[in-house]
């Protein structure tokens, strides 16, 4: 009986080790993807909205507010677009005196969370547009899930 528990415990530890390695590799790939984005952006500002032209040919509308930036229709963009959007938001924010307190992985996690919630039909009206808070997200569950998803590299 004791030997069985030891084998089960060892198997669980091995699975956790493989999961940790997988998450670390995914997070590194996400960071590489963000760092590989070109620093040249094509964007236009009209009526308080910023429209960013992505290298994929899509256009992203967003609005920079006093506490957050809203990315409209975030479910439309894939992972390569997200890296470009994130880097633009950070650079544009810096040029306009806005800094984010959260890391890139947390912001990517929140983007992924919004896309997943929208596709699953969970609170579609709220999950359709992404609000990246400049500081810590005021919603504890969203904050925790964003961190978890981001650090997992998903």
PDB file of C-alpha atoms in Angstrom, residues 29-122:
ATOM      1  CA  UNK A  29       7.816  31.825 -27.049  1.00  0.00           C
ATOM      2  CA  UNK A  30       5.215  34.489 -26.226  1.00  0.00           C
ATOM      3  CA  UNK A  31       7.961  36.858 -25.061  1.00  0.00           C
ATOM      4  CA  UNK A  32       9.985  36.177 -28.227  1.00  0.00           C
ATOM      5  CA  UNK A  33       6.908  36.875 -30.344  1.00  0.00           C
ATOM      6  CA  UNK A  34       6.360  40.214 -28.584  1.00  0.00           C
ATOM      7  CA  UNK A  35      10.021  41.186 -28.916  1.00  0.00           C
ATOM      8  CA  UNK A  36      10.087  40.319 -32.636  1.00  0.00           C
ATOM      9  CA  UNK A  37       7.361  42.820 -33.527  1.00  0.00           C
ATOM     10  CA  UNK A  38       8.505  45.759 -35.649  1.00  0.00           C
ATOM     11  CA  UNK A  39       8.748  49.091 -33.894  1.00  0.00           C
ATOM     12  CA  UNK A  40       7.120  50.935 -36.804  1.00  0.00           C
ATOM     13  CA  UNK A  41       3.360  51.299 -36.462  1.00  0.00           C
ATOM     14  CA  UNK A  42       0.735  52.772 -38.771  1.00  0.00           C
ATOM     15  CA  UNK A  43      -2.055  54.346 -36.811  1.00  0.00           C
ATOM     16  CA  UNK A  44      -4.574  57.176 -36.958  1.00  0.00           C
ATOM     17  CA  UNK A  45      -6.329  59.118 -34.216  1.00  0.00           C
ATOM     18  CA  UNK A  46      -9.918  60.300 -34.708  1.00  0.00           C
ATOM     19  CA  UNK A  47     -12.509  61.389 -32.134  1.00  0.00           C
ATOM     20  CA  UNK A  48     -10.509  59.981 -29.224  1.00  0.00           C
ATOM     21  CA  UNK A  49     -10.144  56.572 -30.881  1.00  0.00           C
ATOM     22  CA  UNK A  50      -6.890  55.146 -32.157  1.00  0.00           C
ATOM     23  CA  UNK A  51      -6.976  52.839 -35.184  1.00  0.00           C
ATOM     24  CA  UNK A  52      -3.914  50.641 -35.627  1.00  0.00           C
ATOM     25  CA  UNK A  53      -3.117  48.963 -38.938  1.00  0.00           C
ATOM     26  CA  UNK A  54      -1.673  45.497 -38.304  1.00  0.00           C
ATOM     27  CA  UNK A  55       0.856  43.738 -40.529  1.00  0.00           C
ATOM     28  CA  UNK A  56      -1.803  41.065 -41.179  1.00  0.00           C
ATOM     29  CA  UNK A  57      -3.923  43.729 -42.900  1.00  0.00           C
ATOM     30  CA  UNK A  58      -6.514  43.966 -40.125  1.00  0.00           C
ATOM     31  CA  UNK A  59      -7.326  47.222 -38.345  1.00  0.00           C
ATOM     32  CA  UNK A  60      -7.760  47.487 -34.570  1.00  0.00           C
ATOM     33  CA  UNK A  61      -9.827  50.195 -32.930  1.00  0.00           C
ATOM     34  CA  UNK A  62      -9.003  51.181 -29.374  1.00  0.00           C
ATOM     35  CA  UNK A  63      -9.637  54.005 -26.949  1.00  0.00           C
ATOM     36  CA  UNK A  64      -7.189  55.169 -24.297  1.00  0.00           C
ATOM     37  CA  UNK A  65      -9.049  56.259 -21.169  1.00  0.00           C
ATOM     38  CA  UNK A  66      -7.905  57.598 -17.820  1.00  0.00           C
ATOM     39  CA  UNK A  67      -7.646  54.128 -16.197  1.00  0.00           C
ATOM     40  CA  UNK A  68      -7.531  51.660 -19.081  1.00  0.00           C
ATOM     41  CA  UNK A  69      -7.258  51.133 -22.800  1.00  0.00           C
ATOM     42  CA  UNK A  70     -10.223  49.494 -24.510  1.00  0.00           C
ATOM     43  CA  UNK A  71      -9.474  47.219 -27.472  1.00  0.00           C
ATOM     44  CA  UNK A  72     -12.696  46.792 -29.431  1.00  0.00           C
ATOM     45  CA  UNK A  73     -13.707  43.359 -30.763  1.00  0.00           C
ATOM     46  CA  UNK A  74     -10.672  41.597 -29.271  1.00  0.00           C
ATOM     47  CA  UNK A  75     -12.007  38.161 -30.248  1.00  0.00           C
ATOM     48  CA  UNK A  76     -11.185  38.896 -33.913  1.00  0.00           C
ATOM     49  CA  UNK A  77      -7.409  38.840 -33.471  1.00  0.00           C
ATOM     50  CA  UNK A  78      -5.047  35.865 -33.387  1.00  0.00           C
ATOM     51  CA  UNK A  79      -1.860  35.447 -31.353  1.00  0.00           C
ATOM     52  CA  UNK A  80       0.454  37.211 -33.811  1.00  0.00           C
ATOM     53  CA  UNK A  81      -1.913  40.191 -33.880  1.00  0.00           C
ATOM     54  CA  UNK A  82      -2.099  40.283 -30.088  1.00  0.00           C
ATOM     55  CA  UNK A  83       1.674  40.693 -29.762  1.00  0.00           C
ATOM     56  CA  UNK A  84       1.598  43.625 -32.167  1.00  0.00           C
ATOM     57  CA  UNK A  85      -1.368  45.222 -30.369  1.00  0.00           C
ATOM     58  CA  UNK A  86       0.303  44.832 -26.975  1.00  0.00           C
ATOM     59  CA  UNK A  87       3.567  46.381 -28.101  1.00  0.00           C
ATOM     60  CA  UNK A  88       1.748  49.282 -29.764  1.00  0.00           C
ATOM     61  CA  UNK A  89      -0.385  49.939 -26.679  1.00  0.00           C
ATOM     62  CA  UNK A  90       2.713  50.048 -24.485  1.00  0.00           C
ATOM     63  CA  UNK A  91       4.611  52.390 -26.856  1.00  0.00           C
ATOM     64  CA  UNK A  92       1.663  54.667 -27.554  1.00  0.00           C
ATOM     65  CA  UNK A  93       0.924  54.802 -23.845  1.00  0.00           C
ATOM     66  CA  UNK A  94       4.507  55.784 -23.010  1.00  0.00           C
ATOM     67  CA  UNK A  95       4.400  58.565 -25.599  1.00  0.00           C
ATOM     68  CA  UNK A  96       1.234  59.877 -23.932  1.00  0.00           C
ATOM     69  CA  UNK A  97       2.313  59.505 -20.300  1.00  0.00           C
ATOM     70  CA  UNK A  98       0.623  56.173 -19.568  1.00  0.00           C
ATOM     71  CA  UNK A  99       2.487  53.229 -18.057  1.00  0.00           C
ATOM     72  CA  UNK A 100       1.228  49.760 -17.258  1.00  0.00           C
ATOM     73  CA  UNK A 101       1.888  48.250 -13.843  1.00  0.00           C
ATOM     74  CA  UNK A 102       1.339  44.712 -15.152  1.00  0.00           C
ATOM     75  CA  UNK A 103       3.724  42.503 -17.106  1.00  0.00           C
ATOM     76  CA  UNK A 104       3.267  41.476 -20.730  1.00  0.00           C
ATOM     77  CA  UNK A 105       2.406  37.921 -19.695  1.00  0.00           C
ATOM     78  CA  UNK A 106      -0.466  39.157 -17.512  1.00  0.00           C
ATOM     79  CA  UNK A 107      -1.808  41.386 -20.288  1.00  0.00           C
ATOM     80  CA  UNK A 108      -1.594  38.507 -22.783  1.00  0.00           C
ATOM     81  CA  UNK A 109      -3.383  36.319 -20.249  1.00  0.00           C
ATOM     82  CA  UNK A 110      -6.245  38.799 -19.986  1.00  0.00           C
ATOM     83  CA  UNK A 111      -6.483  38.997 -23.792  1.00  0.00           C
ATOM     84  CA  UNK A 112      -6.650  35.192 -23.997  1.00  0.00           C
ATOM     85  CA  UNK A 113      -9.239  35.111 -21.201  1.00  0.00           C
ATOM     86  CA  UNK A 114     -11.491  37.593 -23.033  1.00  0.00           C
ATOM     87  CA  UNK A 115     -11.222  35.663 -26.308  1.00  0.00           C
ATOM     88  CA  UNK A 116     -12.009  32.354 -24.589  1.00  0.00           C
ATOM     89  CA  UNK A 117     -14.966  33.827 -22.687  1.00  0.00           C
ATOM     90  CA  UNK A 118     -16.369  35.347 -25.875  1.00  0.00           C
ATOM     91  CA  UNK A 119     -16.011  32.138 -27.880  1.00  0.00           C
ATOM     92  CA  UNK A 120     -17.607  30.132 -25.036  1.00  0.00           C
ATOM     93  CA  UNK A 121     -20.522  32.584 -24.914  1.00  0.00           C
ATOM     94  CA  UNK A 122     -19.780  33.727 -21.360  1.00  0.00           C
TER      95      UNK A 122
END
